[in-house]
PDB file of C-alpha atoms and ligand atoms in Angstrom:
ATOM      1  CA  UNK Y 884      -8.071  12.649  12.217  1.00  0.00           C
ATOM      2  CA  UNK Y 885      -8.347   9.159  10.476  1.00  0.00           C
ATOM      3  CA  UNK Y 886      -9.684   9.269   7.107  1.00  0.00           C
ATOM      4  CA  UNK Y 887     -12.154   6.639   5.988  1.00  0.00           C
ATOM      5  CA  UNK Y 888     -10.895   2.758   5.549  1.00  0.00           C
ATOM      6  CA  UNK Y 889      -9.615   1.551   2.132  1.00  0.00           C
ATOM      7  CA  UNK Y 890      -8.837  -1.364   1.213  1.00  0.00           C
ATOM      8  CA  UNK Y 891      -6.251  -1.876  -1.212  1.00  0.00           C
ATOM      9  CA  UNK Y 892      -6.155  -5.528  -3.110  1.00  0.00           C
ATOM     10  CA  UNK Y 893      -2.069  -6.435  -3.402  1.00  0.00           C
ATOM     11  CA  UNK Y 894      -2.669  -9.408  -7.075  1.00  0.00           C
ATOM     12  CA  UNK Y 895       0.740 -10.562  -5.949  1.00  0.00           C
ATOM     13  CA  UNK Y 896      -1.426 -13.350  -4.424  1.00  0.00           C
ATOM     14  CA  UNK Y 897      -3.883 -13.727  -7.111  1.00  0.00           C
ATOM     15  CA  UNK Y 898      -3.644 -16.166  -9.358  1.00  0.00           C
ATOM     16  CA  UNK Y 899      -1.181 -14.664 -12.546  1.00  0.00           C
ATOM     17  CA  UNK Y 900      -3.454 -16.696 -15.016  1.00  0.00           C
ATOM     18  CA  UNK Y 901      -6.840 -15.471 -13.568  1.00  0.00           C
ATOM     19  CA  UNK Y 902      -6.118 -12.053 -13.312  1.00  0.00           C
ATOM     20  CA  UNK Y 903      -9.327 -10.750 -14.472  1.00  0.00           C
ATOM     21  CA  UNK Y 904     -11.210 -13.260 -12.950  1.00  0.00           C
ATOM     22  CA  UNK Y 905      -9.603 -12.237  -9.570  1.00  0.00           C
ATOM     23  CA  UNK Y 906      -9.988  -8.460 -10.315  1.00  0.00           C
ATOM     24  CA  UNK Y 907     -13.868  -9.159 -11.094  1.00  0.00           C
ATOM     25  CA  UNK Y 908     -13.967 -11.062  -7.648  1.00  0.00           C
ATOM     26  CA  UNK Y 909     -12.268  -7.731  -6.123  1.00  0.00           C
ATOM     27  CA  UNK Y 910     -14.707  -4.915  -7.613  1.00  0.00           C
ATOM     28  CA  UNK Y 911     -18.065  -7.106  -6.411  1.00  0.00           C
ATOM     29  CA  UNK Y 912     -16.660  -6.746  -2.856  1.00  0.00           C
ATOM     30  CA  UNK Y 913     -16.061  -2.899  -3.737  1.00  0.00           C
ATOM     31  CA  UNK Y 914     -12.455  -2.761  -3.085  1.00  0.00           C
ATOM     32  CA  UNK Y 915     -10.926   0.546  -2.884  1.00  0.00           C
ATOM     33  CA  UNK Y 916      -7.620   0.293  -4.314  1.00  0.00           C
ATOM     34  CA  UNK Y 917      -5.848  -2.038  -6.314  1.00  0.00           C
ATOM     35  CA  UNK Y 918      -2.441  -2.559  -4.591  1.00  0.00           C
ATOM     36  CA  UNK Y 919       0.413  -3.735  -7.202  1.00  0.00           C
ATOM     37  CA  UNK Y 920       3.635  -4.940  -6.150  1.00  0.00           C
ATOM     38  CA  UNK Y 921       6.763  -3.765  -8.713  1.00  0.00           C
ATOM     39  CA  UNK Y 922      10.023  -5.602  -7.581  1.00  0.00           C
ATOM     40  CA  UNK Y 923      13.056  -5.230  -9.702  1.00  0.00           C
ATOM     41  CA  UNK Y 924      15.381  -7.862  -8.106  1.00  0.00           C
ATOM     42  CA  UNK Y 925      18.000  -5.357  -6.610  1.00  0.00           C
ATOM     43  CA  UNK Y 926      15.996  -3.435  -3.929  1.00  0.00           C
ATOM     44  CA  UNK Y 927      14.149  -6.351  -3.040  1.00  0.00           C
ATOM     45  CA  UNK Y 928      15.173 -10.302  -3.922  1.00  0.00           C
ATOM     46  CA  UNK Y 929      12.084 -10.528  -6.150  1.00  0.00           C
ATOM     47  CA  UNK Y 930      10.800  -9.550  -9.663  1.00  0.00           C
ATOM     48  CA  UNK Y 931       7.150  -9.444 -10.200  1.00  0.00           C
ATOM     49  CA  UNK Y 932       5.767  -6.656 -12.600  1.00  0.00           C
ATOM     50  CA  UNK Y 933       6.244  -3.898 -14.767  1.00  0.00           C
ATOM     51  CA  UNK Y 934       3.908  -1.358 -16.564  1.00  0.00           C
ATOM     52  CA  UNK Y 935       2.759  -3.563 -18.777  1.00  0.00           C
ATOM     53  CA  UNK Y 936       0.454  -5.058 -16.287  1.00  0.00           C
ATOM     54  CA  UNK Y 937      -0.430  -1.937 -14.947  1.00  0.00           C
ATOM     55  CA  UNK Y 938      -1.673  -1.559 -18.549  1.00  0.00           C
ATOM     56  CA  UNK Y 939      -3.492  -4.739 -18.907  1.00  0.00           C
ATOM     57  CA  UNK Y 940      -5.176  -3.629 -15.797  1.00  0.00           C
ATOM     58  CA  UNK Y 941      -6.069  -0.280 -16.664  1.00  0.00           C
ATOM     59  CA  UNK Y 942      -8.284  -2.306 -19.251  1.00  0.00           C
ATOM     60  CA  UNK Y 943     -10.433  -4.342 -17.639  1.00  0.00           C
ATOM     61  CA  UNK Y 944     -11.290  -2.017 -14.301  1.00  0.00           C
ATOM     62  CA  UNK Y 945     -12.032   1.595 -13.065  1.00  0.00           C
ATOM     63  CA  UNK Y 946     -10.399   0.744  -9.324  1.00  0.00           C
ATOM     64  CA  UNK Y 947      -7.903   3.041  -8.607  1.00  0.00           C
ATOM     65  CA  UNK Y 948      -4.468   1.342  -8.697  1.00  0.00           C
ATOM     66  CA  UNK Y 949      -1.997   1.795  -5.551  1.00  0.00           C
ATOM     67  CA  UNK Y 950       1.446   0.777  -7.730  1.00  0.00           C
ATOM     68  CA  UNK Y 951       3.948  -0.015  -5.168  1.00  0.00           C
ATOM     69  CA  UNK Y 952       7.130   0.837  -6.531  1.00  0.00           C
ATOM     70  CA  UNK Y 953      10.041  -1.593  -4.724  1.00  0.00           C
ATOM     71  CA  UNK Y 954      12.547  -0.604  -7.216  1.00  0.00           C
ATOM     72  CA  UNK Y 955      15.852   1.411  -7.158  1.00  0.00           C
ATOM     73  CA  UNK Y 956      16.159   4.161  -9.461  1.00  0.00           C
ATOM     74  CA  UNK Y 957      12.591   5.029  -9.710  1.00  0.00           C
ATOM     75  CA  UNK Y 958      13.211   8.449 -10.987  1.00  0.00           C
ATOM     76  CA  UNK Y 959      13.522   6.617 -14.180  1.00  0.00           C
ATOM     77  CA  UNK Y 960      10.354   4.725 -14.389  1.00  0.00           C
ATOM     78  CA  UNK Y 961       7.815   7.306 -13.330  1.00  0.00           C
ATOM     79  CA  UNK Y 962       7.400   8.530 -16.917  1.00  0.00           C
ATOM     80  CA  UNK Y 963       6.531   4.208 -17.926  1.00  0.00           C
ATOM     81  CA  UNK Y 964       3.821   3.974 -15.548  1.00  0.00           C
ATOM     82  CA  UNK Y 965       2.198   7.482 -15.895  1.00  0.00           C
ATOM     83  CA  UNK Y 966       1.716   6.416 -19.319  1.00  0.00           C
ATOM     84  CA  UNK Y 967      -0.307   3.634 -18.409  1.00  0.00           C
ATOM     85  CA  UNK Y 968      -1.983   4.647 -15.391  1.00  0.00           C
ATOM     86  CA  UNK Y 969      -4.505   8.052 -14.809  1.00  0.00           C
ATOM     87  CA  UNK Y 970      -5.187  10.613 -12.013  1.00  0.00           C
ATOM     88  CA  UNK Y 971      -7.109   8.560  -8.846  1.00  0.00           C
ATOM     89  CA  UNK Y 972      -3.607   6.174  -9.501  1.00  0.00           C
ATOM     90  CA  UNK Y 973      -1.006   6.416  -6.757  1.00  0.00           C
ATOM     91  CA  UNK Y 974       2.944   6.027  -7.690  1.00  0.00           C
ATOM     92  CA  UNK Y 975       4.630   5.465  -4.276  1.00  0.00           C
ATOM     93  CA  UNK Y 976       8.266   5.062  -4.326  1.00  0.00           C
ATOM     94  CA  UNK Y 977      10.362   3.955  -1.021  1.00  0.00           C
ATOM     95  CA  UNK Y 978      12.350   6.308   0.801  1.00  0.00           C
ATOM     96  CA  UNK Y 979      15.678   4.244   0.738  1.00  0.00           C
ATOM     97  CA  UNK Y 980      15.478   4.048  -3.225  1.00  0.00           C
ATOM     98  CA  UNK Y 981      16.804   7.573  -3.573  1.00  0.00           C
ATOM     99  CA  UNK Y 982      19.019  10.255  -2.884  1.00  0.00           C
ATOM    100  CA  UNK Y 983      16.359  12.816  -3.890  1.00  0.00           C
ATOM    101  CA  UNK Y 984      13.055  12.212  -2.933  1.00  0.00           C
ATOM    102  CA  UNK Y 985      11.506  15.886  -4.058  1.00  0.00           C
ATOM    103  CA  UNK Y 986      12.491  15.101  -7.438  1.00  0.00           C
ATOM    104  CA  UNK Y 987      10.725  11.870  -7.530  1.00  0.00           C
ATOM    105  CA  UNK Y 988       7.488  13.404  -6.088  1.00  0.00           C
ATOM    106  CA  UNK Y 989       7.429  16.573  -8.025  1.00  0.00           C
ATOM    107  CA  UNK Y 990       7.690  14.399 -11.338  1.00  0.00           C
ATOM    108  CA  UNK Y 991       5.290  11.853 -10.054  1.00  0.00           C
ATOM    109  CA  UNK Y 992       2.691  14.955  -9.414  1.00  0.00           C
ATOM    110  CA  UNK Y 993       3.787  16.587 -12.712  1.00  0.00           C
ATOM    111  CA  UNK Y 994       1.911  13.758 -14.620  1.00  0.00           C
ATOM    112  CA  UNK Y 995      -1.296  14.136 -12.420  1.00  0.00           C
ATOM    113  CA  UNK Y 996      -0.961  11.346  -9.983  1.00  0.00           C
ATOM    114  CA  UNK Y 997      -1.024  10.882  -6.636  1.00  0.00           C
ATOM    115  CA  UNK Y 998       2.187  10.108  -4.589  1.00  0.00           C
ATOM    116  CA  UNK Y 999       2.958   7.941  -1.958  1.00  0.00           C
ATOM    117  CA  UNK Y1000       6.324   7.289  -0.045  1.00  0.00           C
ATOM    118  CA  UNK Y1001       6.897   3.946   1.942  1.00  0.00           C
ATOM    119  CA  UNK Y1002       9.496   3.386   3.863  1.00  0.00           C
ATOM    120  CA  UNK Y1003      10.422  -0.073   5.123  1.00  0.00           C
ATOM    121  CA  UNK Y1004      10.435  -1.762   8.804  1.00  0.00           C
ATOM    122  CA  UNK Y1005      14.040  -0.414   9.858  1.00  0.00           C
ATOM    123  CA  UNK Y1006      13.475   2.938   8.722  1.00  0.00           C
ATOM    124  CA  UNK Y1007      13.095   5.286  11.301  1.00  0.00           C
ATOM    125  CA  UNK Y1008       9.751   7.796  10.676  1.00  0.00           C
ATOM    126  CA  UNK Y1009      12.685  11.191  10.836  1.00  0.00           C
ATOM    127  CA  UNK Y1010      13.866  10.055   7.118  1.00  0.00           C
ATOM    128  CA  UNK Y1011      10.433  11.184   5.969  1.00  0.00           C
ATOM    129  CA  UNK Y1012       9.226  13.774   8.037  1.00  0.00           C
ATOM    130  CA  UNK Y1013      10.060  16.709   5.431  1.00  0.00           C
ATOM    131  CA  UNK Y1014       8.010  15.076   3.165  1.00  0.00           C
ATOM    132  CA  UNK Y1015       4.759  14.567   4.626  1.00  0.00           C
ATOM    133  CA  UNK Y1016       2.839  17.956   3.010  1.00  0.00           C
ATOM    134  CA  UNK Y1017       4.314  16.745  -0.256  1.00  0.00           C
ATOM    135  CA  UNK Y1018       2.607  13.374  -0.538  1.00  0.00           C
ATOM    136  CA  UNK Y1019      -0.855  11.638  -0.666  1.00  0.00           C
ATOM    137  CA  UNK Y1020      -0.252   8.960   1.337  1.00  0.00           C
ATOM    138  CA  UNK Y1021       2.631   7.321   3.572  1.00  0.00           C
ATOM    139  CA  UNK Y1022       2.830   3.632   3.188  1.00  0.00           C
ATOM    140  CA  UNK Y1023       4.782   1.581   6.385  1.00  0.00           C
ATOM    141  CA  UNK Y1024       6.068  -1.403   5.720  1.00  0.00           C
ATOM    142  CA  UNK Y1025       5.057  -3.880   8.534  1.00  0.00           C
ATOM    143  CA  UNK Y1026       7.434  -7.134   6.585  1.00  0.00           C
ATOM    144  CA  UNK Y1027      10.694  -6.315   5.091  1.00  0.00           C
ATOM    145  CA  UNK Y1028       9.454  -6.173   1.256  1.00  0.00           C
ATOM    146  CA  UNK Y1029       9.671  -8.623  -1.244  1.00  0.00           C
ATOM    147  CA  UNK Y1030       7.332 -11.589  -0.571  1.00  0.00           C
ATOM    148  CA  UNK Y1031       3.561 -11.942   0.386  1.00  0.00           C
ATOM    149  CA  UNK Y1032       2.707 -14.164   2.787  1.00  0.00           C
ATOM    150  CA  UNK Y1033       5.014 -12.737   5.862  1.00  0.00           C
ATOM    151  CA  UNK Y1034       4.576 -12.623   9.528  1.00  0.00           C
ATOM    152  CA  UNK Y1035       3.561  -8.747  10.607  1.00  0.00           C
ATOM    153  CA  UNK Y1036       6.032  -6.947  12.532  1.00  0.00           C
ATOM    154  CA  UNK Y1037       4.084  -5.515  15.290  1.00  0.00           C
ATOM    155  CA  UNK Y1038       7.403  -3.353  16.257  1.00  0.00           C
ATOM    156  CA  UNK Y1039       6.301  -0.663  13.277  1.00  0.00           C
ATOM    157  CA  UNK Y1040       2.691   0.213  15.163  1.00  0.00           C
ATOM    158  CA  UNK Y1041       4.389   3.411  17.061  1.00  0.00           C
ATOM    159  CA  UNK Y1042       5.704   4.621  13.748  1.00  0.00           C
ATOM    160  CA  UNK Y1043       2.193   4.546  12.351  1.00  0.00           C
ATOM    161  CA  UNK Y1044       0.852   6.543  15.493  1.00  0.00           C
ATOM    162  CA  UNK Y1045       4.051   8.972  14.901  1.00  0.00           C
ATOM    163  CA  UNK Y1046       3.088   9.406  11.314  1.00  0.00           C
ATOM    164  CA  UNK Y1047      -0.658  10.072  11.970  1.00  0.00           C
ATOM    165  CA  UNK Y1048       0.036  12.377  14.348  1.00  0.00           C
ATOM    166  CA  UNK Y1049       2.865  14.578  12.349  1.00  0.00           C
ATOM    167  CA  UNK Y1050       1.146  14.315   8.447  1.00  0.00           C
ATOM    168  CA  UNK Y1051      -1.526  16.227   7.473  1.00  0.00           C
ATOM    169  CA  UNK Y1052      -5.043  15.564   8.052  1.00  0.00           C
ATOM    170  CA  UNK Y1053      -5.505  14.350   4.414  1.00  0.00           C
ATOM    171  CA  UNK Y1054      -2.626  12.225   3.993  1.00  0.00           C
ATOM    172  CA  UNK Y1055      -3.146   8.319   4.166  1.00  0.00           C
ATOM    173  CA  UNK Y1056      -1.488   6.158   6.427  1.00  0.00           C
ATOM    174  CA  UNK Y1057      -0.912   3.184   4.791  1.00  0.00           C
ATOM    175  CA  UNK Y1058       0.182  -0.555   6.300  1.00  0.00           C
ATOM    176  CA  UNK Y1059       1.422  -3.388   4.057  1.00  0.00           C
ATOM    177  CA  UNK Y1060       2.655  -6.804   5.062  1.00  0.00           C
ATOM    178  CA  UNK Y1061       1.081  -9.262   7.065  1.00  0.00           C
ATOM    179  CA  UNK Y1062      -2.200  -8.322   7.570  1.00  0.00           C
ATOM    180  CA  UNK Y1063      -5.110 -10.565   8.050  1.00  0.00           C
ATOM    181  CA  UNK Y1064      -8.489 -10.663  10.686  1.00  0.00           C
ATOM    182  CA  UNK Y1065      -6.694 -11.371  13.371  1.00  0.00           C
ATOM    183  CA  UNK Y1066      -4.724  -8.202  13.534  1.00  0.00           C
ATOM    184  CA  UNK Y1067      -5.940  -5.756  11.357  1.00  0.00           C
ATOM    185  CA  UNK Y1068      -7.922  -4.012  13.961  1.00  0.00           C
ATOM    186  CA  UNK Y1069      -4.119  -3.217  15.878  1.00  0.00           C
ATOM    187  CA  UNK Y1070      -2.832  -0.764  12.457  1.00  0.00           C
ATOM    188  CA  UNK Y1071      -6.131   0.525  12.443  1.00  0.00           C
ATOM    189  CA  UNK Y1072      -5.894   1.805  15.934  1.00  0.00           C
ATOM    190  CA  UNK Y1073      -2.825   3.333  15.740  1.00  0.00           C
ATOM    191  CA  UNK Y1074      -3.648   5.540  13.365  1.00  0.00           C
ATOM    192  CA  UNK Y1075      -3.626   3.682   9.369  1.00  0.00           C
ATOM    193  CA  UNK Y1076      -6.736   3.662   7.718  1.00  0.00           C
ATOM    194  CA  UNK Y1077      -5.096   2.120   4.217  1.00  0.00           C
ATOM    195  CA  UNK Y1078      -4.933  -1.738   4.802  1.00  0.00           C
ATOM    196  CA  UNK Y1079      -3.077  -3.287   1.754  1.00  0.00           C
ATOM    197  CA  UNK Y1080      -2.944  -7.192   2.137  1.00  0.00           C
ATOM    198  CA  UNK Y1081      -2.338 -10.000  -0.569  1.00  0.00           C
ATOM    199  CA  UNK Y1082      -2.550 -13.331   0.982  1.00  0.00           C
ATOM    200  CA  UNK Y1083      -5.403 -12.881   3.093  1.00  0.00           C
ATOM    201  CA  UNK Y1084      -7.351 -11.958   0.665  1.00  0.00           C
ATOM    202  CA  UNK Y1085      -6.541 -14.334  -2.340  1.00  0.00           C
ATOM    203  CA  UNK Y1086      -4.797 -17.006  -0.354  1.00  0.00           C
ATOM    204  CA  UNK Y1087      -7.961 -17.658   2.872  1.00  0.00           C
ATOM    205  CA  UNK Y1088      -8.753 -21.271   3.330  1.00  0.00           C
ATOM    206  CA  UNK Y1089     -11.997 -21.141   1.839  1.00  0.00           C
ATOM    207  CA  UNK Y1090     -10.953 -19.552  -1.845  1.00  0.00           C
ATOM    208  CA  UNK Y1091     -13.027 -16.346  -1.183  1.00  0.00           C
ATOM    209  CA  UNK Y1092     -12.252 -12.656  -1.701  1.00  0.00           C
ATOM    210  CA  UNK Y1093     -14.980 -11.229  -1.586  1.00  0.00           C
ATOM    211  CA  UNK Y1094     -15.809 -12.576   2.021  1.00  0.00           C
ATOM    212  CA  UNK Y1095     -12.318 -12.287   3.212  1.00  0.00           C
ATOM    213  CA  UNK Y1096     -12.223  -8.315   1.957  1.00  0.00           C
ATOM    214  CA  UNK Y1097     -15.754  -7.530   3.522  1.00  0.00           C
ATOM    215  CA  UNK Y1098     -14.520  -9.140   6.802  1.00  0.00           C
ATOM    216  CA  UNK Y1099     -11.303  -7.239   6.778  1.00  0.00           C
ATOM    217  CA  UNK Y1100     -12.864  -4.309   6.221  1.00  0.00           C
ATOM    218  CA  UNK Y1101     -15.433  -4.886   8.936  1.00  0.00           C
ATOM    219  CA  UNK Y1102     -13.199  -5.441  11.355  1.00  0.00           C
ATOM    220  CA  UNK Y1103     -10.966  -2.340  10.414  1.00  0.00           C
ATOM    221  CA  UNK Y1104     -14.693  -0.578  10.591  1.00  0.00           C
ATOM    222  CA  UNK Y1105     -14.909  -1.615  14.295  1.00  0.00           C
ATOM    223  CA  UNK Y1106     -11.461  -0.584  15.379  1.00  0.00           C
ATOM    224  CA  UNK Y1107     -11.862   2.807  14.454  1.00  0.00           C
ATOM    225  CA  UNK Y1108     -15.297   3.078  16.329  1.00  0.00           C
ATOM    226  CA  UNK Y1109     -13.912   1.521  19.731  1.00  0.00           C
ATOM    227  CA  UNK Y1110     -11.305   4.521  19.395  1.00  0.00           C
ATOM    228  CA  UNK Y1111      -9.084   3.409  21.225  1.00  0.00           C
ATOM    229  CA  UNK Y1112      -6.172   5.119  19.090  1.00  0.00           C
ATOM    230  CA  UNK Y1113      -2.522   4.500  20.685  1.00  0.00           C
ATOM    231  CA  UNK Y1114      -1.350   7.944  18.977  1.00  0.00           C
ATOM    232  CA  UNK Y1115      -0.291   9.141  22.786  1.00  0.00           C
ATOM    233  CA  UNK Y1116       1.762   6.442  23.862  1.00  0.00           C
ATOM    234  CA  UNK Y1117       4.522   6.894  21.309  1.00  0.00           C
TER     235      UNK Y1117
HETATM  236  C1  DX5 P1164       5.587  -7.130   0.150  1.00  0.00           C
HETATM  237  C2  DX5 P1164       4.556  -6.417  -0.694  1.00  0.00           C
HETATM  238  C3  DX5 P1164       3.207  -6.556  -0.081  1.00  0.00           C
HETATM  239  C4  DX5 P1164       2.703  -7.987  -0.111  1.00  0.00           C
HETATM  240  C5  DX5 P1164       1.724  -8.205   0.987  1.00  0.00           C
HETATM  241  O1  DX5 P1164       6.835  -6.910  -0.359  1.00  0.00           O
HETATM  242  O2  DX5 P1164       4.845  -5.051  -0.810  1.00  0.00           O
HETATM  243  O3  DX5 P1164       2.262  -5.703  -0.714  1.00  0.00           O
HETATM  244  O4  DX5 P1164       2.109  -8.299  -1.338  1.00  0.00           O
HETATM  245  O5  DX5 P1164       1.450  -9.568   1.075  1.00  0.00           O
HETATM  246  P1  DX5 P1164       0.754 -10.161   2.399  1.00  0.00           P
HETATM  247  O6  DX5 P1164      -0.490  -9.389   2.631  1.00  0.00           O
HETATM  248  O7  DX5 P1164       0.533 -11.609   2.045  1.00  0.00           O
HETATM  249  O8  DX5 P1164       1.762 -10.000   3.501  1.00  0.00           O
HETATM  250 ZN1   ZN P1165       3.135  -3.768  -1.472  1.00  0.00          ZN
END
């Protein structure tokens, strides 16, 4: 079963100096999550932010916060942003981060979060498998991680389909990377029904968010009702 369409916000390509201007922009077109992009210049060739934003953030809105953890060691961060984040929050951690992933979930879930685990575009769907009744959601890279503003990588639709069809009903599928109007409706139909995108939603020709979210999430809408799933082709 696909669960219900979220979209999740990624400020990586909101303006840094506007923040809350950009997050008001976000909540009046209802946005689900708010997706935020840690990079720690080692597992990806970018730094962005750290908890202290997530802090800032936690003051100024009630959207739950999707904190996308691109960083090695994150065993040893968990306990930073549980501090500053609350129980609707997901911490999801990437797969090729660490040699124990149980750990990282059970202490992620032992401060009353949710957890996701994201695994990027080369990583085959087998290296998280055993995990999939541990976690809230499953987030599949569709750029190799570090930037916004990448081409999508249409080669990681099967693992989506092979991930929907192995994880629990109430697991999320996630997608991030490349996502605009053009093809969000081809995630969708395999099987995600979290869409996190950055550019095309704070970077769209005409400046506006709250058009570009409600069209993304309108055309999401319509790919699940033309059900035309690819689940059985993978
Ligand atoms: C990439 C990040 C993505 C990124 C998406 O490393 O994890 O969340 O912000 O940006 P777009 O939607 O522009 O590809
Ligand atoms: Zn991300």
């Amino acid at each position: 079963m696909q669960s219900k369409i979220k979209i999740s916000a990624s400020i990586l390509a909101a303006n840094p100096v506007r923040l809350e201007d950009e997050i008001k922009k976000i909540e009046a077109a209802n946005i689900d999550l708010i997706h935020i992009d840690v990079m720690d210049g080692h597992f990806v060739p970018n730094i962005t932010m750290g908890p202290f934003i997530v802090k800032g953030i936690k003051q100024i809105t009630k959207v739950p916060l999707d904190i996308h953890l691109m960083i090695e060691h994150p065993e040893r961060y968990v306990k930073d942003f549980a501090k500053v984040s609350g129980k609707d929050d997901f911490i999801t951690f990437h797969i090729e981060t660490t040699k124990n992933p149980e750990e990282v979930i059970s202490q992620i879930k032992a401060k009353g979060l949710k957890v996701g685990i994201s695994l990027n575009p080369d990583t085959p769907t087998q290296s998280v498998e055993n995990l999939l009744d541990l976690v809230d959601m499953v987030l599949v890279m569709s750029v190799n991680p570090g930037f916004d503003g990448q081409k999508f990588m249409p080669e990681v639709l099967p693992k989506i389909a092979r991930l929907r069809s192995m994880a629990p009903d109430e697991v999320d599928i996630a997608v991030d990377g490349g996502i605009n109007i053009e093809n969000i409706s081809q995630p969708v139909q395999y099987g995600a029904n979290v869409i996190a995108a950055a550019s095309a939603i704070f970077k769209t020709k005409d400046n506006d968010p709250v058009n570009a979210i409600k069209t993304l999430r309108q055309k999401a809408e319509q790919a699940i009702k033309k059900n035309r799933h690819k689940r059985l082709n993978v």
